[in-house]
Coordinates of C-alpha atoms and ligand atoms in Angstrom, one line a residue:
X1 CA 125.2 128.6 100.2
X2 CA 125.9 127.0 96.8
X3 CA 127.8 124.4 98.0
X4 CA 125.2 123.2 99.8
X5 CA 123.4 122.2 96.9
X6 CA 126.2 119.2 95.9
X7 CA 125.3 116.1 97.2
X8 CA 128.6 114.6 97.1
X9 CA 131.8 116.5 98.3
X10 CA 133.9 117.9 95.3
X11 CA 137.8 117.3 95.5
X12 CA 138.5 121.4 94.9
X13 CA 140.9 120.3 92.4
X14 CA 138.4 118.8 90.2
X15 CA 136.3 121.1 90.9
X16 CA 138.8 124.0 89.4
X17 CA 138.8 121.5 86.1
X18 CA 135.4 121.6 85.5
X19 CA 134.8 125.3 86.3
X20 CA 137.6 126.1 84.4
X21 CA 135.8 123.3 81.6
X22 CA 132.5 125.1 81.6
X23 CA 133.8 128.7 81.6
X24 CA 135.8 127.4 78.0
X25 CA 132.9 126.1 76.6
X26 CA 130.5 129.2 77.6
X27 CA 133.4 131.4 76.3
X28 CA 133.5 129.6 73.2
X29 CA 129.6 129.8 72.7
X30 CA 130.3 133.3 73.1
X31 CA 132.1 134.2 71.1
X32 CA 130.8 132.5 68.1
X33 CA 127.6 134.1 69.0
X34 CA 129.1 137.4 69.4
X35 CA 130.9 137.0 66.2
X36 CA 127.6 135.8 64.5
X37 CA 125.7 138.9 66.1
X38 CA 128.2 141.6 64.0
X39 CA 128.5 139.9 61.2
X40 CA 124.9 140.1 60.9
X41 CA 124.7 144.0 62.3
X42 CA 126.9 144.4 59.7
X43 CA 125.1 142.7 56.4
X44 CA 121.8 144.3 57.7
X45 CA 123.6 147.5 58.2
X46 CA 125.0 147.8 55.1
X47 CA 122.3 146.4 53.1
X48 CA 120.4 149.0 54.3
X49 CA 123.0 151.7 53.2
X50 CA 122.8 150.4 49.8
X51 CA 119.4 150.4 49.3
X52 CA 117.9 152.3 46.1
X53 CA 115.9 155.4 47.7
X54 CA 113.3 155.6 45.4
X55 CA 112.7 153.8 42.0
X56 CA 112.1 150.5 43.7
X57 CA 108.8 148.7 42.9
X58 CA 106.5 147.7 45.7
X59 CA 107.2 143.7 45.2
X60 CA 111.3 145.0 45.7
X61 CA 110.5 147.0 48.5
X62 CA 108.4 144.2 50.1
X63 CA 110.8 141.6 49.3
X64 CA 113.9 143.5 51.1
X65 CA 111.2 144.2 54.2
X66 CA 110.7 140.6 54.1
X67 CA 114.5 139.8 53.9
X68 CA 114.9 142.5 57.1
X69 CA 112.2 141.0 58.9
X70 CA 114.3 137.1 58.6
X71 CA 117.2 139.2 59.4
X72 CA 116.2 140.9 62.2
X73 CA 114.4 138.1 63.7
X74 CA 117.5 135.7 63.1
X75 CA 119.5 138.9 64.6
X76 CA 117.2 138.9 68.2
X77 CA 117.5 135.1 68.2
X78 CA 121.2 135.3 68.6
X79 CA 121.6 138.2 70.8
X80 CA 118.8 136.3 73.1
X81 CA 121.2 133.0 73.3
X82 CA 124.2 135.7 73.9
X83 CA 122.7 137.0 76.8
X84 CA 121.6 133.4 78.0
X85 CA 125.1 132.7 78.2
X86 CA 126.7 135.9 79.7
X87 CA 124.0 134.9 82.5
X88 CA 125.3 131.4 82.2
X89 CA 129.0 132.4 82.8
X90 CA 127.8 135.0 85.8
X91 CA 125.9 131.8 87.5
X92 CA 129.1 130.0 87.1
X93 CA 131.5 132.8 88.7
X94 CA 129.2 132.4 91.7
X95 CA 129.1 128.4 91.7
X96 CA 125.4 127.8 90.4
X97 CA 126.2 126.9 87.1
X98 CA 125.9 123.4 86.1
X99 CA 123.8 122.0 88.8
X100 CA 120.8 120.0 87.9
X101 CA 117.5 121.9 89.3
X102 CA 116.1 118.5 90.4
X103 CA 118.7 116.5 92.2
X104 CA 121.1 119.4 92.2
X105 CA 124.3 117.1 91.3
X106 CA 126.7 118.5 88.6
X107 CA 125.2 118.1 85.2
X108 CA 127.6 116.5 83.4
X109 CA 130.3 118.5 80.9
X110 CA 129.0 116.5 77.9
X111 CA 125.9 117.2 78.0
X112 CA 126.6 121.1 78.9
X113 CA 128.9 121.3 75.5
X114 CA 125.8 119.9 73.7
X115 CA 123.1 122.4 75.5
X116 CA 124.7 125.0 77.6
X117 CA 121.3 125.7 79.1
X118 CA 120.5 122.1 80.1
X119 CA 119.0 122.6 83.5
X120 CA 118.8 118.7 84.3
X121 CA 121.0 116.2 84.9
X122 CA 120.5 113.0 81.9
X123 CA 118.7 110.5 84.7
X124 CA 116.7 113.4 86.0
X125 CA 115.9 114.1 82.1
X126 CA 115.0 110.7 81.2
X127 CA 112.8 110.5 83.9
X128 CA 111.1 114.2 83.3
X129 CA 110.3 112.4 79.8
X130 CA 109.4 109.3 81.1
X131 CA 106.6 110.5 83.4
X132 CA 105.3 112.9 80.1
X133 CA 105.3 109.8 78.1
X134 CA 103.4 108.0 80.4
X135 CA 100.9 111.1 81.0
X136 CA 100.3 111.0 77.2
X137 CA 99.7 107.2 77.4
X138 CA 97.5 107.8 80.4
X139 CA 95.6 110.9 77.7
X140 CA 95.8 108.3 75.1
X141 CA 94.1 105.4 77.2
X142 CA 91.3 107.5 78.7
X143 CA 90.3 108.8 75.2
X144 CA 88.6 106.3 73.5
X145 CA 86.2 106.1 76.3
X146 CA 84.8 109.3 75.1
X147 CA 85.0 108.4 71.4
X148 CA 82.9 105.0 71.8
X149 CA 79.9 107.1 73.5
X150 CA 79.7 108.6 70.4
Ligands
ZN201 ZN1 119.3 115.6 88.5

C-alpha cells in the first residue's frame, strides 16, 4: 500500500492540495513540452517539404543533414521528458508520486516545480552528495600514495 510508505499521517485535506499541486505543475510541464514537441514536428516537417530535390551541393546537403540530425536529436530529447512526465502524472494518480526513494517522506513542492523527476527528498540529497564528496576525498587521499612510489 502506498500509504504505507508516509512516515507521518497526512491530513487528507492537505493531502488533496498537494496532489492537486503536483498534478498542475506536471500538467504544466506537459504541456509546454507537448507544445514544444509540434512546433518542432512541424519546422522539421516542413523544412523537409521545402527542400530543393536536386541542384543542392554536397556541403548544402550535408549542412541540412546536420541541421536534421540537431533537430531530431533535440526532437527525441523532448518527447523522452514528455513521456517521463505522463509516467510522472500516472505515479501520482496511484499515490507514488512525490515520495523520496530513501526516507519515503513527500519531497517537497519546491523542489518538484524545479525537477519534476527529483526522486529525493533535499536532506536525503545533501546527504547522497555528502557521502560522494567524501568518497572522492577518500579517492583523492589514497592517491598520492601511489604517485610518491613513483
Ligand atoms: Zn528522503
Amino acid at each position: 500500500m502506498a500509504q504505507a510508505l508516509r512516515q507521518t499521517p497526512v491530513d487528507p485535506r492537505r493531502a488533496d492540495e498537494r496532489y492537486e499541486e503536483l498534478k498542475r505543475i506536471l500538467e504544466a510541464r506537459r504541456d509546454v513540452l507537448a507544445h514544444e514537441v509540434n512546433g518542432r514536428l512541424r519546422v522539421v516537417r516542413a523544412e523537409h517539404e521545402a527542400r530543393p530535390h536536386g541542384g543542392a551541393d554536397f556541403g548544402e546537403i550535408a549542412d541540412t543533414d546536420m541541421r536534421d540530425d540537431i533537430e531530431f536529436a533535440l526532437l527525441e530529447m523532448k518527447a523522452e521528458t514528455l513521456n517521463k512526465v505522463h509516467e510522472a502524472l500516472v505515479r501520482l494518480e496511484h499515490g507514488r508520486y512525490g515520495y523520496c526513494h530513501e526516507c519515503g517522506d513527500e519531497i517537497a513542492e519546491a523542489r518538484l516545480r524545479a525537477l519534476p523527476f527529483a526522486v529525493r527528498c533535499t536532506p536525503c540529497e545533501a546527504m547522497r552528495e555528502r557521502d560522494f564528496l567524501r568518497a572522492q576525498a577518500e579517492a583523492r587521499r589514497v592517491a598520492p600514495l601511489f604517485d610518491a612510489r613513483g
